[in-house]
XYZ file of C-alpha atoms in Angstrom:
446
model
C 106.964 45.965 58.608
C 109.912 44.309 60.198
C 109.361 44.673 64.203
C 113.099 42.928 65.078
C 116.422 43.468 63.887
C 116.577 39.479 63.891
C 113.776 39.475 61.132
C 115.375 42.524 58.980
C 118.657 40.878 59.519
C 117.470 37.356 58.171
C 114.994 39.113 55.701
C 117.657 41.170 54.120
C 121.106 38.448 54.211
C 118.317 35.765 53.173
C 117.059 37.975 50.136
C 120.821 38.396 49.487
C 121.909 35.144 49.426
C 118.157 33.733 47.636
C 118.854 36.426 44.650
C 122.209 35.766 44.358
C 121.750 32.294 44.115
C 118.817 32.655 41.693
C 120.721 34.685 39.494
C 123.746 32.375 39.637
C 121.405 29.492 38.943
C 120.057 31.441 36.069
C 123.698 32.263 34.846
C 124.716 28.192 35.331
C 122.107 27.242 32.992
C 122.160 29.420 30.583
C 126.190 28.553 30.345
C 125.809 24.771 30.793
C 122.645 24.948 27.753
C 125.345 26.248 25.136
C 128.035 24.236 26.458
C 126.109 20.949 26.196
C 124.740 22.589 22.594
C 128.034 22.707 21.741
C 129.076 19.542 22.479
C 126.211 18.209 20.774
C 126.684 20.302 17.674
C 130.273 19.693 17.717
C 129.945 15.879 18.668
C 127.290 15.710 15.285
C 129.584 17.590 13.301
C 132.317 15.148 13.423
C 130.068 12.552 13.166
C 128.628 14.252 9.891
C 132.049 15.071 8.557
C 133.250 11.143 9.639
C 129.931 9.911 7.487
C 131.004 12.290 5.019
C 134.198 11.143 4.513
C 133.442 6.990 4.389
C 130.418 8.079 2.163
C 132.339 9.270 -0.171
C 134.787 6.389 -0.922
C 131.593 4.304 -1.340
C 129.836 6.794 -3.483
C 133.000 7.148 -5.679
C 132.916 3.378 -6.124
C 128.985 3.047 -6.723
C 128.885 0.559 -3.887
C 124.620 0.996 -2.782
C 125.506 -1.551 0.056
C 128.404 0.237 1.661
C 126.668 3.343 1.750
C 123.137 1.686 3.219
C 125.304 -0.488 5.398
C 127.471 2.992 6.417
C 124.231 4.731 7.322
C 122.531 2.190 9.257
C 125.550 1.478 11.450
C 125.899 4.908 12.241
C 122.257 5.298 13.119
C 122.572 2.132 14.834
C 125.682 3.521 17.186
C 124.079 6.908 18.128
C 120.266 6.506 19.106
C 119.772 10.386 18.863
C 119.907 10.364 15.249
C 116.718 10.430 13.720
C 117.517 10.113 10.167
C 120.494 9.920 8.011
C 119.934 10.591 3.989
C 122.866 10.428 1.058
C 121.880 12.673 -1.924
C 123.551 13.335 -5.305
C 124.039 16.831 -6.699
C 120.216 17.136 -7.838
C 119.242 16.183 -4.019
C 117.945 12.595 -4.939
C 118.056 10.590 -1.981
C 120.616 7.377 -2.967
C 120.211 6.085 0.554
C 118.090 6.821 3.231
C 117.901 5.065 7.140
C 114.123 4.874 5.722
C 114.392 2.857 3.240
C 111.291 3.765 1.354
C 112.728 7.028 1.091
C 115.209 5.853 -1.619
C 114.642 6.844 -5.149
C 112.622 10.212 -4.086
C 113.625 13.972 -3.712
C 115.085 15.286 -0.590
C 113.319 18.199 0.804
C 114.053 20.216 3.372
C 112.930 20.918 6.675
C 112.025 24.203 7.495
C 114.409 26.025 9.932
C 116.784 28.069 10.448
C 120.606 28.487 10.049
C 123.031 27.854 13.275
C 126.360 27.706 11.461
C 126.805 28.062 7.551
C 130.711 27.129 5.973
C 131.765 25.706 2.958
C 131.983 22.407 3.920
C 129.173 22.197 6.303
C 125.524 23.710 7.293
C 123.605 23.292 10.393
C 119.922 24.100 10.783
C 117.479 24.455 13.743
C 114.758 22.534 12.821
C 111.460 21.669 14.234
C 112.733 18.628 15.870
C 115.916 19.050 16.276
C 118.976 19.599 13.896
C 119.593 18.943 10.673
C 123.257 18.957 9.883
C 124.007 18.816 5.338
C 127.907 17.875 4.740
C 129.108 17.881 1.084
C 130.385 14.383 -0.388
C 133.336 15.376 -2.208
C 136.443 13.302 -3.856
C 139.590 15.289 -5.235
C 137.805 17.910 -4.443
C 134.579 17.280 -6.874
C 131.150 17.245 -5.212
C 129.355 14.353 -5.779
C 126.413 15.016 -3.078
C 125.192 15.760 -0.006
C 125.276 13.752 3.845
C 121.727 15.175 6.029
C 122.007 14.296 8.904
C 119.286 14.839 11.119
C 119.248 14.917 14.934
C 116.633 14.320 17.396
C 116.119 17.127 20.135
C 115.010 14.690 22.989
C 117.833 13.832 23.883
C 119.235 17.250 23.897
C 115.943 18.307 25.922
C 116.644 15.185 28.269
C 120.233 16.366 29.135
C 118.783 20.228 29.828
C 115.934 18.382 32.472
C 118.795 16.131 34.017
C 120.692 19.851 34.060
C 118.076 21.628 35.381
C 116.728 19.182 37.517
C 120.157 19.173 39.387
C 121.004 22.975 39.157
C 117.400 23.328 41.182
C 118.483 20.575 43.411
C 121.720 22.358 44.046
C 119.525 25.679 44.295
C 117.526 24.125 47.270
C 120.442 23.618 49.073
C 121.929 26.223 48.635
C 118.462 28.104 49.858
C 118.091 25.843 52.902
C 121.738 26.731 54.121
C 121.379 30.408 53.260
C 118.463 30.166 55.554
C 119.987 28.237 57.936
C 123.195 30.453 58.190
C 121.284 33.540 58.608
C 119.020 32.490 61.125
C 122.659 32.092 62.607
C 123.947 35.197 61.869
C 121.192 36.979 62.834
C 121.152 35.054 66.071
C 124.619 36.205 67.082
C 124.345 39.772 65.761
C 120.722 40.236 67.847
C 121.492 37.863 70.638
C 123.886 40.880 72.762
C 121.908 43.662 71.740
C 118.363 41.877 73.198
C 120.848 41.079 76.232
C 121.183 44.648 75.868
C 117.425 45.363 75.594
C 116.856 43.669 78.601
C 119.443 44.923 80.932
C 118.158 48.580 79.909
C 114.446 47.289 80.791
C 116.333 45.810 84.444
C 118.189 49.221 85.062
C 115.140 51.034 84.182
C 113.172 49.026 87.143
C 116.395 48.478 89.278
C 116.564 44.564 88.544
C 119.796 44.315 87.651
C 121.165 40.786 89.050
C 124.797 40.619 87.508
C 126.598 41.682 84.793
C 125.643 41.020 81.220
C 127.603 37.998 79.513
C 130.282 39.085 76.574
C 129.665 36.730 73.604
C 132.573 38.168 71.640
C 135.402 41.152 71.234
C 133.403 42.944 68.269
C 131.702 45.942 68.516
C 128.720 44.619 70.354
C 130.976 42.710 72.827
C 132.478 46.249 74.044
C 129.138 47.725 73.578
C 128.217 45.129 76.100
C 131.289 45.891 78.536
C 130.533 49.613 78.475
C 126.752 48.939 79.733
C 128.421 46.465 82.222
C 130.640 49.232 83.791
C 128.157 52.064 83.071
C 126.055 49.534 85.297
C 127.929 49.369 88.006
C 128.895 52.877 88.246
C 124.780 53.363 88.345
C 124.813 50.733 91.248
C 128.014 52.730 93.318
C 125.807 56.132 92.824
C 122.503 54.545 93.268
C 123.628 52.915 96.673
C 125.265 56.476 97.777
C 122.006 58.301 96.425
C 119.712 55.989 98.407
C 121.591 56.574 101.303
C 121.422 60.511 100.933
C 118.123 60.076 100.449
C 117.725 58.394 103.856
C 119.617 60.685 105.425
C 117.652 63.731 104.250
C 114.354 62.647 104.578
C 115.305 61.663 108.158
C 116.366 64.655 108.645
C 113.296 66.354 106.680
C 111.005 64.354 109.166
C 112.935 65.655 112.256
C 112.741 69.592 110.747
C 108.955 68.758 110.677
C 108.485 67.630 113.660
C 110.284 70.134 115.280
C 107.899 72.849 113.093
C 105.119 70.770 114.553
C 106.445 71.162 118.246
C 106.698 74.590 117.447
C 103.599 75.306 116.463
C 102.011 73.340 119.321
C 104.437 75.041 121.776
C 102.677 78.780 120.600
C 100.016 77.523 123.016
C 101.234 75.459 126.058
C 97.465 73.637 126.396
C 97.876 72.461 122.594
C 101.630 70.608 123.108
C 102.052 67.624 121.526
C 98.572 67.968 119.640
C 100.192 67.135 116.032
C 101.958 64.261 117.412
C 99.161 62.307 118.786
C 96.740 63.291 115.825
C 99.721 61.837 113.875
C 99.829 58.509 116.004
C 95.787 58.328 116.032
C 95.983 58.996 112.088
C 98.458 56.344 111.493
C 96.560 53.727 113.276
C 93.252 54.634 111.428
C 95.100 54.385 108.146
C 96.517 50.898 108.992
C 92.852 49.652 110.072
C 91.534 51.107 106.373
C 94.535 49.432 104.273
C 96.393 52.335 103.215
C 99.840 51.228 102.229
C 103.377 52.046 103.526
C 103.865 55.316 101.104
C 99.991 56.356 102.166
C 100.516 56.033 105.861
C 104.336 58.038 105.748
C 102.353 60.685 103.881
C 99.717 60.909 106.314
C 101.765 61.134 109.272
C 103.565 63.967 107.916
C 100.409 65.795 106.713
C 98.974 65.089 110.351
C 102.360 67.097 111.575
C 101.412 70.312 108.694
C 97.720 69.969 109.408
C 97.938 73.596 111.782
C 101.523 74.896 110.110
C 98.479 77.917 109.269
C 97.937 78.853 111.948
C 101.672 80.802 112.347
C 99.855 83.445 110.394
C 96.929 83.624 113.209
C 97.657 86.713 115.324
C 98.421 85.196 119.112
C 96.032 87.737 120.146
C 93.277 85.451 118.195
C 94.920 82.173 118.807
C 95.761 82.133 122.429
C 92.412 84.145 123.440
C 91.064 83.051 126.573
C 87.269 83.834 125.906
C 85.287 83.105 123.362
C 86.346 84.153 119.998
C 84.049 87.057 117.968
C 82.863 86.094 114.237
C 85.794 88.591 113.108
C 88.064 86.450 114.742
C 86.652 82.809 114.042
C 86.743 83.653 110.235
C 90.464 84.356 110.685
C 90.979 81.116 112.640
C 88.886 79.461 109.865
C 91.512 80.433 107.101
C 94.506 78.318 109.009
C 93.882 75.347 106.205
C 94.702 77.594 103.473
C 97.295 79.528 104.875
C 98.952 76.465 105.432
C 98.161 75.354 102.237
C 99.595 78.539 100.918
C 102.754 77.831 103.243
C 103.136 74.195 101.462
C 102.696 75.013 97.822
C 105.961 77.170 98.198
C 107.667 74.076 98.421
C 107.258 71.486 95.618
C 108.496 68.432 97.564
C 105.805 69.148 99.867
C 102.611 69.787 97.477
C 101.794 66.260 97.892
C 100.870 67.265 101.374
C 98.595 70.068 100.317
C 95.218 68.257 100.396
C 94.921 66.745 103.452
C 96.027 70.275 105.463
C 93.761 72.485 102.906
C 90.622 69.841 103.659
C 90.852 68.911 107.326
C 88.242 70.955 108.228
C 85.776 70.234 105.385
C 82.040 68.427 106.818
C 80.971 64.977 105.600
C 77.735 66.681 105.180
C 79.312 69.462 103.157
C 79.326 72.369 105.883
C 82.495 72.538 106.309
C 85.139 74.871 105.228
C 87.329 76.390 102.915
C 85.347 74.664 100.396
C 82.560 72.750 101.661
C 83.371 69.297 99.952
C 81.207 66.505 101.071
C 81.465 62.922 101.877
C 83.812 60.842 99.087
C 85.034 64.290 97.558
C 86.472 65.005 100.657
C 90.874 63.502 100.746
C 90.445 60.154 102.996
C 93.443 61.702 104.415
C 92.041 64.839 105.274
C 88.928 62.457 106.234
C 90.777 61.185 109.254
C 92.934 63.740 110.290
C 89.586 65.477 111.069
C 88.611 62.561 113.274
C 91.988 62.049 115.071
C 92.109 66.285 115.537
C 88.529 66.429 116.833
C 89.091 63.533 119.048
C 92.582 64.751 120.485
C 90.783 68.518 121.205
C 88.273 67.081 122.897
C 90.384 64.980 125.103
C 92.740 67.830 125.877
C 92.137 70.436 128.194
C 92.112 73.976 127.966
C 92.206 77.144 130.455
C 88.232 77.476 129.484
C 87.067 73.628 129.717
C 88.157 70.067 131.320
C 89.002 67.601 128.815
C 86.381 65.305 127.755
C 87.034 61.579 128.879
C 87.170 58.865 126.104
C 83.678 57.828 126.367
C 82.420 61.192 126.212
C 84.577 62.317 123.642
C 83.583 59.645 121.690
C 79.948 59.809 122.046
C 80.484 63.450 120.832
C 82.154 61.969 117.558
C 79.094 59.332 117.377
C 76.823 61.971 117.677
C 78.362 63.849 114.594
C 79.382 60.791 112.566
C 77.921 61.334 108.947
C 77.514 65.147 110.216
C 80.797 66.233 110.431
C 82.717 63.199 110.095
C 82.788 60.182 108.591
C 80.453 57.531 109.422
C 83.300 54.336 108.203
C 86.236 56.506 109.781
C 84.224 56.998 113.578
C 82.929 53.426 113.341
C 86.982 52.500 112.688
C 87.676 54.474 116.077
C 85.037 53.028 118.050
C 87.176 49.460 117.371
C 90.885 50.879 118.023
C 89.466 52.419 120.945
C 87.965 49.500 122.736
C 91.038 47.459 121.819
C 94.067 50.026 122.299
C 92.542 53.277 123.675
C 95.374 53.439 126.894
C 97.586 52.366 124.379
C 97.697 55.361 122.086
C 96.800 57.755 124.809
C 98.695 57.586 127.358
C 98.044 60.428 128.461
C 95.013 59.474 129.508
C 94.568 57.196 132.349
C 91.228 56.146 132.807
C 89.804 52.854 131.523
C 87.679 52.446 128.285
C 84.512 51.026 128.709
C 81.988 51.397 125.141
């Protein structure tokens, strides 16, 4: 649900601080709603018992127009009063706010009881409260004082209370939110720093150290990744170097296998060398890239490491060789192939030594792959091989010159070789054929 620590962090502390707040809120309300009821009920109640009291010196002394003018005054002075009644024993109203009240029967509101004493009763009515004192004098009842309060204004107050507890609520919301898009900020802010210097040591773009933004947890977190960084620099720097050192010296050992392969027959020295310089050249004019073109010179250099396992009695034969002894010759690719796949650092090379003698028409061997399912690097070893055999001479034949070595490659281009690779020769030939063999001294002319 929650992709980020930053969003769990602010979902979670904001839910926190939201719910508290709501509950507090809830909590406030309910605790300011019976405080202001019971100011109001208290405030009423010794207004009733203050009525009650002046009523009954009037009432005592049959004075109608202290008791009216007692009533209105008080009804007069407090606006939430709705309506103010003096009854004798038998509930007959003897003065009322509304006048034409006077004269009739009291009755009642329906309700219920809030608080029920001797000397005082107070009822939750429909709208409001209706609060019945007893007029007494020397201790003899003479009546009753109903008082009966309005609820609007009670209702009023709760809205004014509400209004501002949801005001205060807001606030309270919008800085919750507000301090935990902070706190979330500074808790998440290292440990993306983090995220990304794992995602720059992972691709070896580390510029500098990670900045510290405190001395918590995450700040030494932070310093442990810095040193752990540079301790991966120190090693990396002492590994790359290693490495340089060994795969010079790996592409010394096989070039001195290579020169000791060629050196089995005097007439071939050197072979894997040029095929490797021809190769490279033919790569470069077809775009391979830097990796492509090491891997190519070095497969040029195992392209004939099979032929160690060919009997000198087959490989340095004079004559022609029988069809006993060309199959055997014809197995050199996979016995060097074999050789290779001893070695896993060098399986890479495999291909383009296994298919160097495969036919762009598919009549080659071991497997007779054709055209585009043939390696292009065993593709052009086969063209820079061919081309350096027929150049070189043996005890048996005169090398060819360039010309006619490379009309011999024209002839089988799309036969035995491909057509794209001999048309690439044709071009570094004309341009840099003395060049790249040196050993050759005549002039080009195609």
């Amino acid at each position: 649900m929650f992709k980020t620590i930053k969003a769990k962090v602010f979902f979670f502390v904001f839910l926190l601080v939201s719910g508290t707040a709501f509950l507090f809120s809830l909590f406030t309300t309910d605790v300011m709603e019976k405080h202001l009821m019971k100011e109001i009920l208290q405030r009423t109640e010794l207004l009733a018992r203050s009525l009650s009291a002046s009523a009954s010196y009037h009432f005592i002394s049959k004075d109608m127009l202290g008791l009216d003018h007692t009533i209105f005054h008080a009804k007069e002075k407090h606006p939430d009063i709705e309506s103010i009644a003096l009854v004798d024993k038998n509930w007959n109203i003897l003065a009322h706010t509304d006048i034409e009240k006077n004269g009739m029967r009291f009755i009642k509101s329906p309700g219920n009881d809030v608080k029920h004493t001797e000397d005082l009763i107070i009822r939750k009515v429909e709208s409001g409260y209706e609060i019945t004192s007893p007029l007494t004098f020397a201790n003899q009842n003479l009546g009753y004082l109903v008082l009966k309060i309005n609820a609007s204004s009670i209702l009023a107050a709760e809205k004014r209370m509400k209004k501002n507890i949801l005001i205060i609520f807001t606030v309270i919301l919008a800085l919750a939110g507000a301090i935990t898009i902070a706190l979330s900020t500074i808790i998440t802010r290292p440990v993306n720093n983090l995220i990304k210097g794992i995602e720059a040591l992972r691709y070896n773009k580390i510029e500098g150290p990670l900045p510290v933004y405190s001395n918590d947890e995450l700040g030494k977190l932070t310093q442990h990744f810095n040193e752990l960084v540079n301790t991966v620099t120190i090693q990396q720097e002492s590994i790359k170097y290693y490495a340089i050192q060994l795969e010079e010296s790996f592409i010394s050992t096989v070039k001195v296998l290579a020169a000791a392969i060629d050196a089995r027959d005097p007439f071939t020295m050197g072979h894997s060398s040029r095929v490797a310089t021809l190769s490279s050249r033919l790569g470069e004019k077809m775009g391979l890239n830097k990796a492509e073109l090491e891997d190519l010179e070095i497969s040029c250099m195992f392209h004939d490491i099979g032929k160690l396992r060919i009997p000198d009695a087959i490989l340095l034969k004079k004559g022609s060789l029988d069809t006993a002894e060309y199959r055997e010759i014809m197995k050199h690719p996979e016995y060097g192939a074999e050789i290779l796949r001893r070695a896993p650092t060098l399986h890479k090379y495999m291909p383009a030594v296994l298919h160097h003698h495969e036919w762009y028409n598919g009549k080659g061997y071991p497997y007779g792959l054709r055209a585009k399912e043939i390696p292009i690097s065993a593709s052009i070893i086969a063209v820079a091989d061919a081309f350096d055999a027929m150049t070189s001479s043996r005890p048996y034949r005169k090398g060819l010159s360039l010309k006619d070595a490379f009309d011999e490659l024209s002839y089988w281009s799309g036969k035995q070789f491909d057509p794209d690779i001999v048309k690439i020769l044709l071009e570094l030939l004309r341009k840099e054929g003395r060049t790249i063999f040196k050993h050759k001294q005549e002039r080009l002319t195609i």
